[in-house]
């Protein structure tokens, strides 16, 4: 069974969603599953998922923890010694910790997770059977998909676009799609006078996502992990 423990919205809605997740988790664990697979990131996500993980371990199920989120190093550095110890104990007891790259493997080893329990599983990329033809277009289309937030560089992208020379700007189209600060991103584009050049969409389904990527000249993504290292606005 697949279920989520968080949704976007008010604190009350988030609390209700997590309470429902606890009920569902308890019901599923009573059925004695062989494996429990939990995704986690930093901050509140880590707190919630460590609780669910401890419930799974107590039930006797084999536990897979799947890490996401570039801000976990910063999050870990800000934890109290007690919180670190509790989190490490949970991660170390997991039968497998899945991470998205070698640098994350080394990070979790450095904080005490046994290396033999960590598996690197990079995000997969499915290549299209036929590459779209993009030559001869009147403009260049840049696409961002993901969390529309400041630490993902979305606001910097719009600021960078506003600095282009008029002849370059006229040939550029930026499409931003995802969840997060959608309204704030739209408002910033309007304040910068870029409404003609920036299209902001909500979260897309698989078919819409694939069509948008196929129409793009470039996919633009700035990782949160390296945000502090960048000097350029893109």
mmCIF file of N, CA, C and O in Angstrom, residues 48-134:
data_model
loop_
_atom_site.group_PDB
_atom_site.id
_atom_site.type_symbol
_atom_site.label_atom_id
_atom_site.label_comp_id
_atom_site.label_asym_id
_atom_site.label_seq_id
_atom_site.Cartn_x
_atom_site.Cartn_y
_atom_site.Cartn_z
ATOM 1 N N UNK A 48 9.025 13.132 10.872
ATOM 2 C CA UNK A 48 7.871 12.260 10.635
ATOM 3 C C UNK A 48 8.309 10.859 10.242
ATOM 4 O O UNK A 48 7.817 9.856 10.773
ATOM 5 N N UNK A 49 9.246 10.794 9.297
ATOM 6 C CA UNK A 49 9.605 9.494 8.740
ATOM 7 C C UNK A 49 10.413 8.644 9.717
ATOM 8 O O UNK A 49 10.354 7.415 9.656
ATOM 9 N N UNK A 50 11.172 9.269 10.617
ATOM 10 C CA UNK A 50 11.892 8.471 11.611
ATOM 11 C C UNK A 50 10.911 7.809 12.577
ATOM 12 O O UNK A 50 11.122 6.678 13.029
ATOM 13 N N UNK A 51 9.813 8.500 12.866
ATOM 14 C CA UNK A 51 8.780 7.907 13.712
ATOM 15 C C UNK A 51 8.145 6.713 13.010
ATOM 16 O O UNK A 51 7.992 5.629 13.599
ATOM 17 N N UNK A 52 7.799 6.884 11.735
ATOM 18 C CA UNK A 52 7.219 5.779 10.977
ATOM 19 C C UNK A 52 8.211 4.622 10.844
ATOM 20 O O UNK A 52 7.830 3.445 10.904
ATOM 21 N N UNK A 53 9.490 4.965 10.680
ATOM 22 C CA UNK A 53 10.517 3.935 10.561
ATOM 23 C C UNK A 53 10.638 3.118 11.840
ATOM 24 O O UNK A 53 10.770 1.883 11.801
ATOM 25 N N UNK A 54 10.587 3.792 12.979
ATOM 26 C CA UNK A 54 10.673 3.069 14.246
ATOM 27 C C UNK A 54 9.465 2.152 14.439
ATOM 28 O O UNK A 54 9.586 1.052 15.014
ATOM 29 N N UNK A 55 8.314 2.601 13.965
ATOM 30 C CA UNK A 55 7.129 1.740 14.027
ATOM 31 C C UNK A 55 7.329 0.485 13.179
ATOM 32 O O UNK A 55 6.989 -0.629 13.594
ATOM 33 N N UNK A 56 7.901 0.663 11.991
ATOM 34 C CA UNK A 56 8.138 -0.471 11.098
ATOM 35 C C UNK A 56 9.134 -1.445 11.710
ATOM 36 O O UNK A 56 8.946 -2.669 11.661
ATOM 37 N N UNK A 57 10.211 -0.918 12.275
ATOM 38 C CA UNK A 57 11.218 -1.780 12.891
ATOM 39 C C UNK A 57 10.644 -2.556 14.068
ATOM 40 O O UNK A 57 10.947 -3.739 14.256
ATOM 41 N N UNK A 58 9.804 -1.891 14.851
ATOM 42 C CA UNK A 58 9.195 -2.556 16.007
ATOM 43 C C UNK A 58 8.273 -3.691 15.591
ATOM 44 O O UNK A 58 8.078 -4.652 16.337
ATOM 45 N N UNK A 59 7.727 -3.591 14.377
ATOM 46 C CA UNK A 59 6.815 -4.638 13.894
ATOM 47 C C UNK A 59 7.557 -5.857 13.375
ATOM 48 O O UNK A 59 6.950 -6.901 13.109
ATOM 49 N N UNK A 60 8.872 -5.708 13.162
ATOM 50 C CA UNK A 60 9.659 -6.810 12.632
ATOM 51 C C UNK A 60 9.825 -6.796 11.128
ATOM 52 O O UNK A 60 10.451 -7.701 10.561
ATOM 53 N N UNK A 61 9.280 -5.772 10.449
ATOM 54 C CA UNK A 61 9.408 -5.694 8.992
ATOM 55 C C UNK A 61 10.824 -5.274 8.607
ATOM 56 O O UNK A 61 11.522 -4.607 9.374
ATOM 57 N N UNK A 62 11.252 -5.689 7.428
ATOM 58 C CA UNK A 62 12.520 -5.204 6.883
ATOM 59 C C UNK A 62 12.290 -3.787 6.369
ATOM 60 O O UNK A 62 11.319 -3.521 5.655
ATOM 61 N N UNK A 63 13.209 -2.877 6.720
ATOM 62 C CA UNK A 63 12.994 -1.453 6.469
ATOM 63 C C UNK A 63 13.972 -0.916 5.425
ATOM 64 O O UNK A 63 15.186 -1.109 5.536
ATOM 65 N N UNK A 64 13.430 -0.242 4.420
ATOM 66 C CA UNK A 64 14.227 0.491 3.440
ATOM 67 C C UNK A 64 13.952 1.978 3.632
ATOM 68 O O UNK A 64 12.801 2.420 3.548
ATOM 69 N N UNK A 65 15.000 2.737 3.896
ATOM 70 C CA UNK A 65 14.895 4.190 3.982
ATOM 71 C C UNK A 65 15.465 4.780 2.699
ATOM 72 O O UNK A 65 16.559 4.402 2.264
ATOM 73 N N UNK A 66 14.742 5.703 2.093
ATOM 74 C CA UNK A 66 15.122 6.265 0.784
ATOM 75 C C UNK A 66 15.278 7.778 0.940
ATOM 76 O O UNK A 66 14.302 8.490 1.121
ATOM 77 N N UNK A 67 16.524 8.251 0.874
ATOM 78 C CA UNK A 67 16.801 9.661 1.140
ATOM 79 C C UNK A 67 16.622 10.536 -0.093
ATOM 80 O O UNK A 67 17.033 10.174 -1.197
ATOM 81 N N UNK A 68 16.022 11.710 0.115
ATOM 82 C CA UNK A 68 15.895 12.748 -0.916
ATOM 83 C C UNK A 68 16.184 14.089 -0.251
ATOM 84 O O UNK A 68 16.086 14.234 0.956
ATOM 85 N N UNK A 69 16.465 15.092 -1.048
ATOM 86 C CA UNK A 69 16.577 16.449 -0.505
ATOM 87 C C UNK A 69 17.997 16.903 -0.300
ATOM 88 O O UNK A 69 18.743 16.316 0.494
ATOM 89 N N UNK A 70 18.384 17.956 -1.021
ATOM 90 C CA UNK A 70 19.761 18.438 -0.952
ATOM 91 C C UNK A 70 20.117 19.176 0.318
ATOM 92 O O UNK A 70 21.287 19.483 0.547
ATOM 93 N N UNK A 71 19.130 19.482 1.169
ATOM 94 C CA UNK A 71 19.414 20.257 2.369
ATOM 95 C C UNK A 71 19.722 19.439 3.607
ATOM 96 O O UNK A 71 19.800 19.993 4.706
ATOM 97 N N UNK A 72 19.933 18.127 3.450
ATOM 98 C CA UNK A 72 20.071 17.286 4.643
ATOM 99 C C UNK A 72 21.365 17.545 5.405
ATOM 100 O O UNK A 72 21.389 17.438 6.632
ATOM 101 N N UNK A 73 22.431 17.902 4.714
ATOM 102 C CA UNK A 73 23.677 18.204 5.427
ATOM 103 C C UNK A 73 23.482 19.387 6.371
ATOM 104 O O UNK A 73 23.908 19.354 7.529
ATOM 105 N N UNK A 74 22.856 20.436 5.861
ATOM 106 C CA UNK A 74 22.608 21.625 6.685
ATOM 107 C C UNK A 74 21.659 21.288 7.830
ATOM 108 O O UNK A 74 21.840 21.736 8.963
ATOM 109 N N UNK A 75 20.644 20.499 7.525
ATOM 110 C CA UNK A 75 19.697 20.082 8.553
ATOM 111 C C UNK A 75 20.398 19.296 9.648
ATOM 112 O O UNK A 75 20.194 19.540 10.838
ATOM 113 N N UNK A 76 21.260 18.369 9.247
ATOM 114 C CA UNK A 76 21.972 17.539 10.224
ATOM 115 C C UNK A 76 22.868 18.393 11.120
ATOM 116 O O UNK A 76 22.942 18.174 12.332
ATOM 117 N N UNK A 77 23.539 19.363 10.516
ATOM 118 C CA UNK A 77 24.444 20.222 11.284
ATOM 119 C C UNK A 77 23.702 21.016 12.348
ATOM 120 O O UNK A 77 24.278 21.361 13.389
ATOM 121 N N UNK A 78 22.431 21.313 12.114
ATOM 122 C CA UNK A 78 21.655 22.094 13.076
ATOM 123 C C UNK A 78 20.935 21.273 14.125
ATOM 124 O O UNK A 78 20.309 21.845 15.025
ATOM 125 N N UNK A 79 21.018 19.947 14.046
ATOM 126 C CA UNK A 79 20.339 19.099 15.024
ATOM 127 C C UNK A 79 21.078 19.087 16.355
ATOM 128 O O UNK A 79 22.305 19.214 16.403
ATOM 129 N N UNK A 80 20.333 18.914 17.418
ATOM 130 C CA UNK A 80 20.957 18.728 18.722
ATOM 131 C C UNK A 80 21.619 17.367 18.773
ATOM 132 O O UNK A 80 21.331 16.476 17.951
ATOM 133 N N UNK A 81 22.520 17.175 19.728
ATOM 134 C CA UNK A 81 23.205 15.888 19.866
ATOM 135 C C UNK A 81 22.208 14.761 20.099
ATOM 136 O O UNK A 81 22.354 13.657 19.562
ATOM 137 N N UNK A 82 21.170 15.044 20.871
ATOM 138 C CA UNK A 82 20.164 14.029 21.160
ATOM 139 C C UNK A 82 19.384 13.648 19.901
ATOM 140 O O UNK A 82 19.136 12.462 19.642
ATOM 141 N N UNK A 83 18.999 14.655 19.110
ATOM 142 C CA UNK A 83 18.253 14.391 17.881
ATOM 143 C C UNK A 83 19.108 13.633 16.869
ATOM 144 O O UNK A 83 18.633 12.736 16.173
ATOM 145 N N UNK A 84 20.382 13.996 16.787
ATOM 146 C CA UNK A 84 21.285 13.272 15.885
ATOM 147 C C UNK A 84 21.383 11.798 16.285
ATOM 148 O O UNK A 84 21.341 10.905 15.441
ATOM 149 N N UNK A 85 21.552 11.564 17.578
ATOM 150 C CA UNK A 85 21.701 10.192 18.060
ATOM 151 C C UNK A 85 20.462 9.366 17.751
ATOM 152 O O UNK A 85 20.564 8.207 17.310
ATOM 153 N N UNK A 86 19.284 9.949 17.954
ATOM 154 C CA UNK A 86 18.045 9.225 17.702
ATOM 155 C C UNK A 86 17.874 8.922 16.213
ATOM 156 O O UNK A 86 17.478 7.817 15.824
ATOM 157 N N UNK A 87 18.188 9.918 15.372
ATOM 158 C CA UNK A 87 18.077 9.730 13.925
ATOM 159 C C UNK A 87 19.079 8.698 13.433
ATOM 160 O O UNK A 87 18.745 7.819 12.626
ATOM 161 N N UNK A 88 20.309 8.784 13.916
ATOM 162 C CA UNK A 88 21.343 7.838 13.510
ATOM 163 C C UNK A 88 20.982 6.420 13.928
ATOM 164 O O UNK A 88 21.205 5.460 13.172
ATOM 165 N N UNK A 89 20.440 6.279 15.098
ATOM 166 C CA UNK A 89 20.059 4.945 15.557
ATOM 167 C C UNK A 89 19.024 4.330 14.618
ATOM 168 O O UNK A 89 19.108 3.149 14.261
ATOM 169 N N UNK A 90 18.059 5.136 14.192
ATOM 170 C CA UNK A 90 17.024 4.640 13.277
ATOM 171 C C UNK A 90 17.610 4.287 11.920
ATOM 172 O O UNK A 90 17.357 3.210 11.372
ATOM 173 N N UNK A 91 18.434 5.182 11.355
ATOM 174 C CA UNK A 91 19.024 4.928 10.039
ATOM 175 C C UNK A 91 19.961 3.722 10.068
ATOM 176 O O UNK A 91 20.030 2.954 9.107
ATOM 177 N N UNK A 92 20.661 3.547 11.165
ATOM 178 C CA UNK A 92 21.605 2.434 11.273
ATOM 179 C C UNK A 92 20.901 1.094 11.422
ATOM 180 O O UNK A 92 21.458 0.046 11.072
ATOM 181 N N UNK A 93 19.696 1.119 11.934
ATOM 182 C CA UNK A 93 18.932 -0.118 12.091
ATOM 183 C C UNK A 93 18.191 -0.512 10.821
ATOM 184 O O UNK A 93 17.734 -1.643 10.695
ATOM 185 N N UNK A 94 18.055 0.454 9.887
ATOM 186 C CA UNK A 94 17.391 0.136 8.620
ATOM 187 C C UNK A 94 18.183 -0.939 7.887
ATOM 188 O O UNK A 94 19.418 -0.957 7.929
ATOM 189 N N UNK A 95 17.495 -1.824 7.219
ATOM 190 C CA UNK A 95 18.174 -2.884 6.485
ATOM 191 C C UNK A 95 18.853 -2.343 5.237
ATOM 192 O O UNK A 95 19.812 -2.937 4.740
ATOM 193 N N UNK A 96 18.351 -1.212 4.731
ATOM 194 C CA UNK A 96 18.963 -0.590 3.558
ATOM 195 C C UNK A 96 18.651 0.903 3.569
ATOM 196 O O UNK A 96 17.512 1.298 3.827
ATOM 197 N N UNK A 97 19.666 1.716 3.318
ATOM 198 C CA UNK A 97 19.489 3.156 3.136
ATOM 199 C C UNK A 97 19.826 3.468 1.684
ATOM 200 O O UNK A 97 20.961 3.302 1.251
ATOM 201 N N UNK A 98 18.838 3.911 0.925
ATOM 202 C CA UNK A 98 19.039 4.244 -0.479
ATOM 203 C C UNK A 98 19.324 5.742 -0.605
ATOM 204 O O UNK A 98 18.600 6.566 -0.043
ATOM 205 N N UNK A 99 20.373 6.076 -1.347
ATOM 206 C CA UNK A 99 20.745 7.472 -1.566
ATOM 207 C C UNK A 99 20.923 7.699 -3.065
ATOM 208 O O UNK A 99 21.054 6.755 -3.847
ATOM 209 N N UNK A 100 20.965 8.978 -3.472
ATOM 210 C CA UNK A 100 20.943 9.308 -4.888
ATOM 211 C C UNK A 100 22.311 9.555 -5.507
ATOM 212 O O UNK A 100 22.393 9.917 -6.680
ATOM 213 N N UNK A 101 23.392 9.406 -4.746
ATOM 214 C CA UNK A 101 24.713 9.633 -5.318
ATOM 215 C C UNK A 101 25.813 9.244 -4.347
ATOM 216 O O UNK A 101 25.584 9.049 -3.145
ATOM 217 N N UNK A 102 27.038 9.142 -4.880
ATOM 218 C CA UNK A 102 28.177 8.745 -4.056
ATOM 219 C C UNK A 102 28.455 9.745 -2.943
ATOM 220 O O UNK A 102 28.870 9.370 -1.848
ATOM 221 N N UNK A 103 28.240 11.044 -3.208
ATOM 222 C CA UNK A 103 28.505 12.046 -2.169
ATOM 223 C C UNK A 103 27.582 11.851 -0.981
ATOM 224 O O UNK A 103 27.977 12.083 0.173
ATOM 225 N N UNK A 104 26.345 11.403 -1.249
ATOM 226 C CA UNK A 104 25.429 11.148 -0.135
ATOM 227 C C UNK A 104 25.802 9.876 0.612
ATOM 228 O O UNK A 104 25.622 9.787 1.829
ATOM 229 N N UNK A 105 26.314 8.897 -0.098
ATOM 230 C CA UNK A 105 26.805 7.709 0.604
ATOM 231 C C UNK A 105 27.901 8.101 1.594
ATOM 232 O O UNK A 105 27.896 7.699 2.761
ATOM 233 N N UNK A 106 28.855 8.911 1.121
ATOM 234 C CA UNK A 106 29.963 9.315 1.982
ATOM 235 C C UNK A 106 29.478 10.164 3.156
ATOM 236 O O UNK A 106 30.015 10.066 4.259
ATOM 237 N N UNK A 107 28.474 10.989 2.912
ATOM 238 C CA UNK A 107 27.953 11.800 4.022
ATOM 239 C C UNK A 107 27.363 10.922 5.116
ATOM 240 O O UNK A 107 27.689 11.079 6.301
ATOM 241 N N UNK A 108 26.509 9.993 4.734
ATOM 242 C CA UNK A 108 25.867 9.163 5.761
ATOM 243 C C UNK A 108 26.862 8.225 6.435
ATOM 244 O O UNK A 108 26.715 7.928 7.631
ATOM 245 N N UNK A 109 27.875 7.785 5.716
ATOM 246 C CA UNK A 109 28.943 7.015 6.360
ATOM 247 C C UNK A 109 29.663 7.887 7.383
ATOM 248 O O UNK A 109 29.988 7.436 8.491
ATOM 249 N N UNK A 110 29.900 9.157 7.026
ATOM 250 C CA UNK A 110 30.639 10.057 7.920
ATOM 251 C C UNK A 110 29.900 10.333 9.219
ATOM 252 O O UNK A 110 30.524 10.645 10.231
ATOM 253 N N UNK A 111 28.557 10.230 9.203
ATOM 254 C CA UNK A 111 27.811 10.492 10.438
ATOM 255 C C UNK A 111 27.542 9.216 11.219
ATOM 256 O O UNK A 111 26.964 9.266 12.311
ATOM 257 N N UNK A 112 27.941 8.053 10.643
ATOM 258 C CA UNK A 112 27.858 6.828 11.437
ATOM 259 C C UNK A 112 27.008 5.709 10.885
ATOM 260 O O UNK A 112 26.930 4.635 11.498
ATOM 261 N N UNK A 113 26.366 5.886 9.729
ATOM 262 C CA UNK A 113 25.574 4.800 9.157
ATOM 263 C C UNK A 113 26.530 3.771 8.546
ATOM 264 O O UNK A 113 27.449 4.137 7.811
ATOM 265 N N UNK A 114 26.363 2.487 8.833
ATOM 266 C CA UNK A 114 27.265 1.470 8.280
ATOM 267 C C UNK A 114 27.280 1.493 6.751
ATOM 268 O O UNK A 114 26.220 1.479 6.114
ATOM 269 N N UNK A 115 28.471 1.535 6.180
ATOM 270 C CA UNK A 115 28.604 1.628 4.720
ATOM 271 C C UNK A 115 27.901 0.467 4.011
ATOM 272 O O UNK A 115 27.311 0.655 2.939
ATOM 273 N N UNK A 116 27.980 -0.710 4.592
ATOM 274 C CA UNK A 116 27.422 -1.883 3.911
ATOM 275 C C UNK A 116 25.898 -1.832 3.808
ATOM 276 O O UNK A 116 25.293 -2.600 3.049
ATOM 277 N N UNK A 117 25.274 -0.917 4.531
ATOM 278 C CA UNK A 117 23.818 -0.811 4.461
ATOM 279 C C UNK A 117 23.353 0.273 3.491
ATOM 280 O O UNK A 117 22.150 0.467 3.319
ATOM 281 N N UNK A 118 24.288 0.972 2.883
ATOM 282 C CA UNK A 118 23.942 2.092 1.999
ATOM 283 C C UNK A 118 24.078 1.660 0.541
ATOM 284 O O UNK A 118 25.095 1.110 0.136
ATOM 285 N N UNK A 119 23.055 1.936 -0.236
ATOM 286 C CA UNK A 119 23.037 1.599 -1.664
ATOM 287 C C UNK A 119 22.780 2.876 -2.460
ATOM 288 O O UNK A 119 21.855 3.637 -2.148
ATOM 289 N N UNK A 120 23.598 3.117 -3.487
ATOM 290 C CA UNK A 120 23.421 4.283 -4.351
ATOM 291 C C UNK A 120 22.505 3.901 -5.506
ATOM 292 O O UNK A 120 22.784 2.974 -6.264
ATOM 293 N N UNK A 121 21.390 4.620 -5.624
ATOM 294 C CA UNK A 121 20.438 4.408 -6.722
ATOM 295 C C UNK A 121 20.170 5.763 -7.360
ATOM 296 O O UNK A 121 19.296 6.506 -6.904
ATOM 297 N N UNK A 122 20.923 6.139 -8.397
ATOM 298 C CA UNK A 122 20.705 7.447 -9.037
ATOM 299 C C UNK A 122 19.298 7.557 -9.617
ATOM 300 O O UNK A 122 18.679 6.557 -9.991
ATOM 301 N N UNK A 123 18.790 8.800 -9.684
ATOM 302 C CA UNK A 123 17.500 9.009 -10.327
ATOM 303 C C UNK A 123 17.581 8.567 -11.786
ATOM 304 O O UNK A 123 18.496 8.950 -12.505
ATOM 305 N N UNK A 124 16.644 7.753 -12.246
ATOM 306 C CA UNK A 124 16.709 7.262 -13.627
ATOM 307 C C UNK A 124 16.274 8.316 -14.628
ATOM 308 O O UNK A 124 15.501 9.225 -14.307
ATOM 309 N N UNK A 125 16.776 8.202 -15.828
ATOM 310 C CA UNK A 125 16.373 9.071 -16.931
ATOM 311 C C UNK A 125 15.939 8.179 -18.085
ATOM 312 O O UNK A 125 16.710 7.344 -18.557
ATOM 313 N N UNK A 126 14.702 8.349 -18.524
ATOM 314 C CA UNK A 126 14.185 7.582 -19.649
ATOM 315 C C UNK A 126 14.345 8.419 -20.914
ATOM 316 O O UNK A 126 13.767 9.505 -21.034
ATOM 317 N N UNK A 127 15.143 7.948 -21.846
ATOM 318 C CA UNK A 127 15.370 8.676 -23.080
ATOM 319 C C UNK A 127 14.228 8.428 -24.064
ATOM 320 O O UNK A 127 13.730 7.296 -24.170
ATOM 321 N N UNK A 128 13.806 9.464 -24.778
ATOM 322 C CA UNK A 128 12.715 9.269 -25.751
ATOM 323 C C UNK A 128 13.171 8.414 -26.927
ATOM 324 O O UNK A 128 14.354 8.403 -27.288
ATOM 325 N N UNK A 129 12.230 7.704 -27.519
ATOM 326 C CA UNK A 129 12.555 6.859 -28.670
ATOM 327 C C UNK A 129 12.980 7.697 -29.869
ATOM 328 O O UNK A 129 13.849 7.300 -30.650
ATOM 329 N N UNK A 130 12.373 8.872 -30.001
ATOM 330 C CA UNK A 130 12.692 9.778 -31.102
ATOM 331 C C UNK A 130 12.972 11.157 -30.529
ATOM 332 O O UNK A 130 12.174 11.682 -29.755
ATOM 333 N N UNK A 131 14.093 11.756 -30.895
ATOM 334 C CA UNK A 131 14.426 13.086 -30.407
ATOM 335 C C UNK A 131 13.651 14.136 -31.190
ATOM 336 O O UNK A 131 13.598 14.093 -32.423
ATOM 337 N N UNK A 132 13.019 15.089 -30.499
ATOM 338 C CA UNK A 132 12.258 16.133 -31.205
ATOM 339 C C UNK A 132 13.184 17.063 -31.984
ATOM 340 O O UNK A 132 14.334 17.281 -31.596
ATOM 341 N N UNK A 133 12.682 17.596 -33.076
ATOM 342 C CA UNK A 133 13.447 18.548 -33.890
ATOM 343 C C UNK A 133 13.228 19.962 -33.344
ATOM 344 O O UNK A 133 12.098 20.420 -33.214
ATOM 345 N N UNK A 134 14.330 20.630 -33.044
ATOM 346 C CA UNK A 134 14.223 21.954 -32.431
ATOM 347 C C UNK A 134 14.862 23.059 -33.279
ATOM 348 O O UNK A 134 14.907 24.207 -32.854
#
